[in-house]
């Protein structure tokens, strides 16, 4: 069975963010991930993680003005300086908290815009260099258009090719099974094809984004395949619990 990380941006939302670490540990998780730690001092987040005895799996680079609609900065050619500052901040938090992986969000830009594409590749290289120097891995994730309309990186083959073309040991693909199924389907074949470049996996039921094992996919078969592929990382539980988080955790003991 894969190792699971609780996603604290979606799970354990019955309590404030900093209290979710202890709740995840109490529920039996050994690791956590979340979107953004930046509303809190890095030392405070690191302490919560340590006190709960948890491992950090991943978090995202600062996305710009999330409430204002930003979903990352990497493809935004008029915001290159802001991207660079966000990279510095992400690495400072990454070192303090001890994350093995940072997710670089692409931003809202037309996927076929050559200016956005070249800005994205420039920023990907910058982030690859800076994170490698810090000893941190970098992941990029294709996200489906229904959940994130206008998101630049909206195709798994494109994301895979970007990672393969760059070919850096610290840069890999974040393979969210929920997004994959909505965008392309063919989950197991894609896992097999992309396995050498996958650095992080996430899961949720399709189409509800609720608990695994409650959607249209055969999640048990997918978990068996992830194990068979020799994947050593965490599978992030990036799902919105259908009710109280703890009440919905039975899927984990059922596999
Ligand atoms: O929206 C998602 O699926 C994300 O993982 C954003 O980081």
PDB file of N, CA and C in Angstrom, residues 63-131:
ATOM      1  N   UNK A  63       1.589  31.791  -4.922  1.00  0.00           N
ATOM      2  CA  UNK A  63       0.882  31.779  -6.211  1.00  0.00           C
ATOM      3  C   UNK A  63       0.570  33.161  -6.777  1.00  0.00           C
ATOM      4  N   UNK A  64       1.042  34.256  -6.143  1.00  0.00           N
ATOM      5  CA  UNK A  64       0.533  35.576  -6.495  1.00  0.00           C
ATOM      6  C   UNK A  64      -0.678  35.874  -5.621  1.00  0.00           C
ATOM      7  N   UNK A  65      -1.619  36.623  -6.147  1.00  0.00           N
ATOM      8  CA  UNK A  65      -2.810  37.013  -5.376  1.00  0.00           C
ATOM      9  C   UNK A  65      -3.914  35.973  -5.587  1.00  0.00           C
ATOM     10  N   UNK A  66      -3.896  34.959  -4.735  1.00  0.00           N
ATOM     11  CA  UNK A  66      -4.845  33.835  -4.890  1.00  0.00           C
ATOM     12  C   UNK A  66      -6.292  34.338  -4.827  1.00  0.00           C
ATOM     13  N   UNK A  67      -6.591  35.192  -3.819  1.00  0.00           N
ATOM     14  CA  UNK A  67      -7.965  35.679  -3.675  1.00  0.00           C
ATOM     15  C   UNK A  67      -8.373  36.502  -4.896  1.00  0.00           C
ATOM     16  N   UNK A  68      -7.404  37.143  -5.515  1.00  0.00           N
ATOM     17  CA  UNK A  68      -7.687  37.947  -6.712  1.00  0.00           C
ATOM     18  C   UNK A  68      -7.705  37.125  -7.990  1.00  0.00           C
ATOM     19  N   UNK A  69      -7.487  35.819  -7.901  1.00  0.00           N
ATOM     20  CA  UNK A  69      -7.616  34.955  -9.075  1.00  0.00           C
ATOM     21  C   UNK A  69      -6.303  34.403  -9.602  1.00  0.00           C
ATOM     22  N   UNK A  70      -5.157  34.836  -9.042  1.00  0.00           N
ATOM     23  CA  UNK A  70      -3.891  34.260  -9.505  1.00  0.00           C
ATOM     24  C   UNK A  70      -3.816  32.783  -9.124  1.00  0.00           C
ATOM     25  N   UNK A  71      -3.173  32.000 -10.000  1.00  0.00           N
ATOM     26  CA  UNK A  71      -2.961  30.576  -9.728  1.00  0.00           C
ATOM     27  C   UNK A  71      -1.516  30.201 -10.069  1.00  0.00           C
ATOM     28  N   UNK A  72      -0.609  31.051  -9.598  1.00  0.00           N
ATOM     29  CA  UNK A  72       0.810  30.862  -9.894  1.00  0.00           C
ATOM     30  C   UNK A  72       1.290  31.966 -10.815  1.00  0.00           C
ATOM     31  N   UNK A  73       2.607  32.002 -10.998  1.00  0.00           N
ATOM     32  CA  UNK A  73       3.228  33.125 -11.710  1.00  0.00           C
ATOM     33  C   UNK A  73       4.133  32.694 -12.856  1.00  0.00           C
ATOM     34  N   UNK A  74       4.425  31.406 -12.962  1.00  0.00           N
ATOM     35  CA  UNK A  74       5.534  30.968 -13.827  1.00  0.00           C
ATOM     36  C   UNK A  74       5.355  31.311 -15.301  1.00  0.00           C
ATOM     37  N   UNK A  75       4.121  31.406 -15.791  1.00  0.00           N
ATOM     38  CA  UNK A  75       3.937  31.685 -17.229  1.00  0.00           C
ATOM     39  C   UNK A  75       3.595  33.150 -17.496  1.00  0.00           C
ATOM     40  N   UNK A  76       3.642  33.990 -16.451  1.00  0.00           N
ATOM     41  CA  UNK A  76       3.189  35.380 -16.611  1.00  0.00           C
ATOM     42  C   UNK A  76       4.381  36.284 -16.934  1.00  0.00           C
ATOM     43  N   UNK A  77       4.515  36.645 -18.196  1.00  0.00           N
ATOM     44  CA  UNK A  77       5.732  37.329 -18.650  1.00  0.00           C
ATOM     45  C   UNK A  77       5.856  38.740 -18.075  1.00  0.00           C
ATOM     46  N   UNK A  78       4.754  39.338 -17.647  1.00  0.00           N
ATOM     47  CA  UNK A  78       4.850  40.680 -17.060  1.00  0.00           C
ATOM     48  C   UNK A  78       5.083  40.624 -15.545  1.00  0.00           C
ATOM     49  N   UNK A  79       5.313  39.433 -15.015  1.00  0.00           N
ATOM     50  CA  UNK A  79       5.514  39.324 -13.559  1.00  0.00           C
ATOM     51  C   UNK A  79       6.740  38.480 -13.214  1.00  0.00           C
ATOM     52  N   UNK A  80       7.760  38.606 -14.040  1.00  0.00           N
ATOM     53  CA  UNK A  80       8.969  37.803 -13.834  1.00  0.00           C
ATOM     54  C   UNK A  80       9.654  38.130 -12.502  1.00  0.00           C
ATOM     55  N   UNK A  81       9.671  39.427 -12.157  1.00  0.00           N
ATOM     56  CA  UNK A  81      10.355  39.797 -10.893  1.00  0.00           C
ATOM     57  C   UNK A  81       9.619  39.210  -9.695  1.00  0.00           C
ATOM     58  N   UNK A  82       8.293  39.291  -9.773  1.00  0.00           N
ATOM     59  CA  UNK A  82       7.493  38.730  -8.673  1.00  0.00           C
ATOM     60  C   UNK A  82       7.723  37.218  -8.579  1.00  0.00           C
ATOM     61  N   UNK A  83       7.867  36.570  -9.732  1.00  0.00           N
ATOM     62  CA  UNK A  83       8.163  35.134  -9.721  1.00  0.00           C
ATOM     63  C   UNK A  83       9.478  34.876  -8.980  1.00  0.00           C
ATOM     64  N   UNK A  84      10.481  35.714  -9.290  1.00  0.00           N
ATOM     65  CA  UNK A  84      11.795  35.483  -8.651  1.00  0.00           C
ATOM     66  C   UNK A  84      11.713  35.662  -7.139  1.00  0.00           C
ATOM     67  N   UNK A  85      10.968  36.703  -6.695  1.00  0.00           N
ATOM     68  CA  UNK A  85      10.810  36.872  -5.238  1.00  0.00           C
ATOM     69  C   UNK A  85      10.061  35.690  -4.641  1.00  0.00           C
ATOM     70  N   UNK A  86       9.080  35.192  -5.383  1.00  0.00           N
ATOM     71  CA  UNK A  86       8.295  34.062  -4.840  1.00  0.00           C
ATOM     72  C   UNK A  86       9.183  32.821  -4.701  1.00  0.00           C
ATOM     73  N   UNK A  87      10.132  32.696  -5.605  1.00  0.00           N
ATOM     74  CA  UNK A  87      11.055  31.556  -5.552  1.00  0.00           C
ATOM     75  C   UNK A  87      11.961  31.649  -4.313  1.00  0.00           C
ATOM     76  N   UNK A  88      12.446  32.863  -4.059  1.00  0.00           N
ATOM     77  CA  UNK A  88      13.305  33.073  -2.884  1.00  0.00           C
ATOM     78  C   UNK A  88      12.519  32.725  -1.609  1.00  0.00           C
ATOM     79  N   UNK A  89      11.278  33.207  -1.572  1.00  0.00           N
ATOM     80  CA  UNK A  89      10.448  32.956  -0.378  1.00  0.00           C
ATOM     81  C   UNK A  89      10.147  31.464  -0.213  1.00  0.00           C
ATOM     82  N   UNK A  90       9.817  30.816  -1.313  1.00  0.00           N
ATOM     83  CA  UNK A  90       9.486  29.382  -1.245  1.00  0.00           C
ATOM     84  C   UNK A  90      10.684  28.581  -0.736  1.00  0.00           C
ATOM     85  N   UNK A  91      11.860  28.934  -1.202  1.00  0.00           N
ATOM     86  CA  UNK A  91      13.047  28.175  -0.778  1.00  0.00           C
ATOM     87  C   UNK A  91      13.368  28.442   0.695  1.00  0.00           C
ATOM     88  N   UNK A  92      13.184  29.677   1.129  1.00  0.00           N
ATOM     89  CA  UNK A  92      13.413  29.976   2.555  1.00  0.00           C
ATOM     90  C   UNK A  92      12.446  29.150   3.414  1.00  0.00           C
ATOM     91  N   UNK A  93      11.168  29.117   3.026  1.00  0.00           N
ATOM     92  CA  UNK A  93      10.197  28.307   3.768  1.00  0.00           C
ATOM     93  C   UNK A  93      10.529  26.814   3.638  1.00  0.00           C
ATOM     94  N   UNK A  94      10.929  26.434   2.443  1.00  0.00           N
ATOM     95  CA  UNK A  94      11.232  25.023   2.196  1.00  0.00           C
ATOM     96  C   UNK A  94      12.352  24.522   3.080  1.00  0.00           C
ATOM     97  N   UNK A  95      13.382  25.351   3.217  1.00  0.00           N
ATOM     98  CA  UNK A  95      14.513  24.945   4.070  1.00  0.00           C
ATOM     99  C   UNK A  95      14.087  24.911   5.534  1.00  0.00           C
ATOM    100  N   UNK A  96      13.350  25.935   5.965  1.00  0.00           N
ATOM    101  CA  UNK A  96      12.968  26.008   7.382  1.00  0.00           C
ATOM    102  C   UNK A  96      12.031  24.863   7.769  1.00  0.00           C
ATOM    103  N   UNK A  97      11.127  24.525   6.874  1.00  0.00           N
ATOM    104  CA  UNK A  97      10.135  23.489   7.197  1.00  0.00           C
ATOM    105  C   UNK A  97      10.694  22.096   6.887  1.00  0.00           C
ATOM    106  N   UNK A  98      11.594  22.061   5.923  1.00  0.00           N
ATOM    107  CA  UNK A  98      12.189  20.778   5.548  1.00  0.00           C
ATOM    108  C   UNK A  98      11.359  20.022   4.534  1.00  0.00           C
ATOM    109  N   UNK A  99      10.894  20.748   3.507  1.00  0.00           N
ATOM    110  CA  UNK A  99      10.120  20.033   2.474  1.00  0.00           C
ATOM    111  C   UNK A  99      11.058  19.415   1.439  1.00  0.00           C
ATOM    112  N   UNK A 100      10.764  18.203   1.002  1.00  0.00           N
ATOM    113  CA  UNK A 100      11.579  17.614  -0.071  1.00  0.00           C
ATOM    114  C   UNK A 100      11.162  18.119  -1.445  1.00  0.00           C
ATOM    115  N   UNK A 101       9.928  18.694  -1.535  1.00  0.00           N
ATOM    116  CA  UNK A 101       9.391  19.092  -2.845  1.00  0.00           C
ATOM    117  C   UNK A 101       8.651  20.417  -2.776  1.00  0.00           C
ATOM    118  N   UNK A 102       8.860  21.239  -3.802  1.00  0.00           N
ATOM    119  CA  UNK A 102       8.065  22.452  -3.997  1.00  0.00           C
ATOM    120  C   UNK A 102       7.326  22.322  -5.322  1.00  0.00           C
ATOM    121  N   UNK A 103       6.065  22.737  -5.330  1.00  0.00           N
ATOM    122  CA  UNK A 103       5.281  22.721  -6.575  1.00  0.00           C
ATOM    123  C   UNK A 103       5.248  24.135  -7.149  1.00  0.00           C
ATOM    124  N   UNK A 104       5.711  24.262  -8.387  1.00  0.00           N
ATOM    125  CA  UNK A 104       5.704  25.553  -9.077  1.00  0.00           C
ATOM    126  C   UNK A 104       4.420  25.666  -9.898  1.00  0.00           C
ATOM    127  N   UNK A 105       3.494  26.514  -9.466  1.00  0.00           N
ATOM    128  CA  UNK A 105       2.237  26.662 -10.214  1.00  0.00           C
ATOM    129  C   UNK A 105       2.467  27.551 -11.439  1.00  0.00           C
ATOM    130  N   UNK A 106       1.746  27.233 -12.522  1.00  0.00           N
ATOM    131  CA  UNK A 106       2.016  27.869 -13.825  1.00  0.00           C
ATOM    132  C   UNK A 106       1.353  29.236 -13.971  1.00  0.00           C
ATOM    133  N   UNK A 107       0.129  29.376 -13.445  1.00  0.00           N
ATOM    134  CA  UNK A 107      -0.602  30.626 -13.616  1.00  0.00           C
ATOM    135  C   UNK A 107      -1.654  30.540 -14.713  1.00  0.00           C
ATOM    136  N   UNK A 108      -2.464  31.591 -14.781  1.00  0.00           N
ATOM    137  CA  UNK A 108      -3.542  31.668 -15.768  1.00  0.00           C
ATOM    138  C   UNK A 108      -3.008  32.411 -16.993  1.00  0.00           C
ATOM    139  N   UNK A 109      -2.847  31.669 -18.079  1.00  0.00           N
ATOM    140  CA  UNK A 109      -2.373  32.252 -19.344  1.00  0.00           C
ATOM    141  C   UNK A 109      -2.761  31.286 -20.454  1.00  0.00           C
ATOM    142  N   UNK A 110      -2.979  31.799 -21.676  1.00  0.00           N
ATOM    143  CA  UNK A 110      -3.363  30.882 -22.759  1.00  0.00           C
ATOM    144  C   UNK A 110      -2.286  29.827 -22.987  1.00  0.00           C
ATOM    145  N   UNK A 111      -2.701  28.574 -23.040  1.00  0.00           N
ATOM    146  CA  UNK A 111      -1.741  27.474 -23.167  1.00  0.00           C
ATOM    147  C   UNK A 111      -0.964  27.545 -24.483  1.00  0.00           C
ATOM    148  N   UNK A 112      -1.563  28.206 -25.503  1.00  0.00           N
ATOM    149  CA  UNK A 112      -0.891  28.252 -26.810  1.00  0.00           C
ATOM    150  C   UNK A 112      -0.185  29.586 -27.069  1.00  0.00           C
ATOM    151  N   UNK A 113       0.010  30.379 -26.029  1.00  0.00           N
ATOM    152  CA  UNK A 113       0.671  31.684 -26.194  1.00  0.00           C
ATOM    153  C   UNK A 113       2.196  31.494 -26.136  1.00  0.00           C
ATOM    154  N   UNK A 114       2.916  31.789 -27.210  1.00  0.00           N
ATOM    155  CA  UNK A 114       4.363  31.548 -27.226  1.00  0.00           C
ATOM    156  C   UNK A 114       5.114  32.376 -26.174  1.00  0.00           C
ATOM    157  N   UNK A 115       4.619  33.574 -25.872  1.00  0.00           N
ATOM    158  CA  UNK A 115       5.293  34.404 -24.861  1.00  0.00           C
ATOM    159  C   UNK A 115       5.164  33.747 -23.480  1.00  0.00           C
ATOM    160  N   UNK A 116       3.973  33.275 -23.184  1.00  0.00           N
ATOM    161  CA  UNK A 116       3.757  32.587 -21.898  1.00  0.00           C
ATOM    162  C   UNK A 116       4.614  31.321 -21.853  1.00  0.00           C
ATOM    163  N   UNK A 117       4.686  30.617 -22.975  1.00  0.00           N
ATOM    164  CA  UNK A 117       5.437  29.356 -23.005  1.00  0.00           C
ATOM    165  C   UNK A 117       6.927  29.603 -22.779  1.00  0.00           C
ATOM    166  N   UNK A 118       7.471  30.648 -23.412  1.00  0.00           N
ATOM    167  CA  UNK A 118       8.913  30.848 -23.228  1.00  0.00           C
ATOM    168  C   UNK A 118       9.201  31.389 -21.830  1.00  0.00           C
ATOM    169  N   UNK A 119       8.299  32.207 -21.297  1.00  0.00           N
ATOM    170  CA  UNK A 119       8.467  32.686 -19.909  1.00  0.00           C
ATOM    171  C   UNK A 119       8.429  31.490 -18.947  1.00  0.00           C
ATOM    172  N   UNK A 120       7.508  30.570 -19.203  1.00  0.00           N
ATOM    173  CA  UNK A 120       7.376  29.402 -18.331  1.00  0.00           C
ATOM    174  C   UNK A 120       8.666  28.579 -18.327  1.00  0.00           C
ATOM    175  N   UNK A 121       9.223  28.361 -19.509  1.00  0.00           N
ATOM    176  CA  UNK A 121      10.452  27.550 -19.589  1.00  0.00           C
ATOM    177  C   UNK A 121      11.615  28.280 -18.902  1.00  0.00           C
ATOM    178  N   UNK A 122      11.716  29.594 -19.115  1.00  0.00           N
ATOM    179  CA  UNK A 122      12.769  30.371 -18.426  1.00  0.00           C
ATOM    180  C   UNK A 122      12.629  30.217 -16.909  1.00  0.00           C
ATOM    181  N   UNK A 123      11.405  30.396 -16.434  1.00  0.00           N
ATOM    182  CA  UNK A 123      11.187  30.334 -14.982  1.00  0.00           C
ATOM    183  C   UNK A 123      11.389  28.922 -14.432  1.00  0.00           C
ATOM    184  N   UNK A 124      11.029  27.941 -15.242  1.00  0.00           N
ATOM    185  CA  UNK A 124      11.244  26.551 -14.814  1.00  0.00           C
ATOM    186  C   UNK A 124      12.743  26.292 -14.620  1.00  0.00           C
ATOM    187  N   UNK A 125      13.548  26.805 -15.557  1.00  0.00           N
ATOM    188  CA  UNK A 125      15.008  26.614 -15.434  1.00  0.00           C
ATOM    189  C   UNK A 125      15.545  27.334 -14.200  1.00  0.00           C
ATOM    190  N   UNK A 126      15.081  28.573 -14.002  1.00  0.00           N
ATOM    191  CA  UNK A 126      15.533  29.332 -12.815  1.00  0.00           C
ATOM    192  C   UNK A 126      15.171  28.579 -11.536  1.00  0.00           C
ATOM    193  N   UNK A 127      13.935  28.117 -11.484  1.00  0.00           N
ATOM    194  CA  UNK A 127      13.480  27.415 -10.275  1.00  0.00           C
ATOM    195  C   UNK A 127      14.224  26.095 -10.109  1.00  0.00           C
ATOM    196  N   UNK A 128      14.517  25.426 -11.219  1.00  0.00           N
ATOM    197  CA  UNK A 128      15.263  24.155 -11.143  1.00  0.00           C
ATOM    198  C   UNK A 128      16.650  24.407 -10.561  1.00  0.00           C
ATOM    199  N   UNK A 129      17.318  25.461 -11.035  1.00  0.00           N
ATOM    200  CA  UNK A 129      18.662  25.780 -10.523  1.00  0.00           C
ATOM    201  C   UNK A 129      18.616  26.105  -9.030  1.00  0.00           C
ATOM    202  N   UNK A 130      17.687  27.000  -8.672  1.00  0.00           N
ATOM    203  CA  UNK A 130      17.660  27.490  -7.287  1.00  0.00           C
ATOM    204  C   UNK A 130      17.266  26.390  -6.309  1.00  0.00           C
ATOM    205  N   UNK A 131      16.303  25.572  -6.694  1.00  0.00           N
ATOM    206  CA  UNK A 131      15.892  24.503  -5.767  1.00  0.00           C
ATOM    207  C   UNK A 131      16.982  23.428  -5.675  1.00  0.00           C
TER     208      UNK A 131
END
